[in-house]
Amino acid sequence: MSGMTTIPRPNPETVSALLDTTWRLISAETARTEALDRKASAIAGFASLVVSLTATLGIRSLERVDGLWSLGVFLLALLTLVLSVGLAVTALLPREQVRGETMRGLVEAISGERDANAAKTRLVRGALVLLLVGLVLVAVEASTLAIREAQGAR
């Protein structure tokens, strides 16, 4: 009997608990993905709206304020806002999802989804930063225009 090796048998309750925990982790990552998609969608929509308003303001500003500074602020504002939309839309692009029924497949699915969510988080943060920079530039542009118009009204 000393030469025989015994093969351990998995405890069905332990396996069931591990699978349940793994499925819960997948559900949590899926919820995180959905939340990031909502944020990216909101940023893309808002930044798109600001781009159209900026174009109108920029044309008016360029007509009334002379100088390359005004043109530079206008173009930089448009660029940052368009890049914000681009990053947000990129975050919304579908990613390949891996699903599995075995423990290894489930762990790989969780790992893949976490990696995708980490990349999506970076894109959403980048889009938000660019949106904020664009809004500051639009505020500078609008302030410059308002000052010029107030000086012209005197």
PDB file of N, CA and C in Angstrom, residues 10 68 76-78 86 95 100 126 144:
ATOM      1  N   PRO A  10     -11.916  16.459  -5.582  1.00  0.00           N
ATOM      2  CA  PRO A  10     -12.383  17.789  -5.191  1.00  0.00           C
ATOM      3  C   PRO A  10     -13.670  17.706  -4.383  1.00  0.00           C
ATOM      4  N   LEU A  68      -3.464  86.235 -34.056  1.00  0.00           N
ATOM      5  CA  LEU A  68      -3.262  84.791 -34.077  1.00  0.00           C
ATOM      6  C   LEU A  68      -3.652  84.148 -32.756  1.00  0.00           C
ATOM      7  N   LEU A  76      -7.282  75.305 -30.742  1.00  0.00           N
ATOM      8  CA  LEU A  76      -6.918  74.417 -29.644  1.00  0.00           C
ATOM      9  C   LEU A  76      -8.160  73.914 -28.904  1.00  0.00           C
ATOM     10  N   ALA A  77      -9.135  74.794 -28.726  1.00  0.00           N
ATOM     11  CA  ALA A  77     -10.389  74.379 -28.087  1.00  0.00           C
ATOM     12  C   ALA A  77     -11.075  73.305 -28.928  1.00  0.00           C
ATOM     13  N   LEU A  78     -11.172  73.540 -30.224  1.00  0.00           N
ATOM     14  CA  LEU A  78     -11.798  72.539 -31.090  1.00  0.00           C
ATOM     15  C   LEU A  78     -11.034  71.217 -31.064  1.00  0.00           C
ATOM     16  N   GLY A  86     -13.305  61.634 -29.538  1.00  0.00           N
ATOM     17  CA  GLY A  86     -12.642  60.456 -30.085  1.00  0.00           C
ATOM     18  C   GLY A  86     -12.272  59.432 -29.028  1.00  0.00           C
ATOM     19  N   ARG A  95     -15.291  45.169 -27.122  1.00  0.00           N
ATOM     20  CA  ARG A  95     -14.093  44.371 -26.897  1.00  0.00           C
ATOM     21  C   ARG A  95     -14.489  42.897 -26.990  1.00  0.00           C
ATOM     22  N   GLY A 100     -16.412  31.276 -20.200  1.00  0.00           N
ATOM     23  CA  GLY A 100     -16.080  29.869 -20.043  1.00  0.00           C
ATOM     24  C   GLY A 100     -16.894  29.253 -18.936  1.00  0.00           C
ATOM     25  N   GLY A 126      -9.014  60.233 -19.924  1.00  0.00           N
ATOM     26  CA  GLY A 126      -8.406  61.105 -20.934  1.00  0.00           C
ATOM     27  C   GLY A 126      -9.440  61.972 -21.623  1.00  0.00           C
ATOM     28  N   THR A 144     -12.711  86.659 -23.920  1.00  0.00           N
ATOM     29  CA  THR A 144     -12.015  87.585 -24.812  1.00  0.00           C
ATOM     30  C   THR A 144     -13.004  88.305 -25.710  1.00  0.00           C
TER      31      THR A 144
END
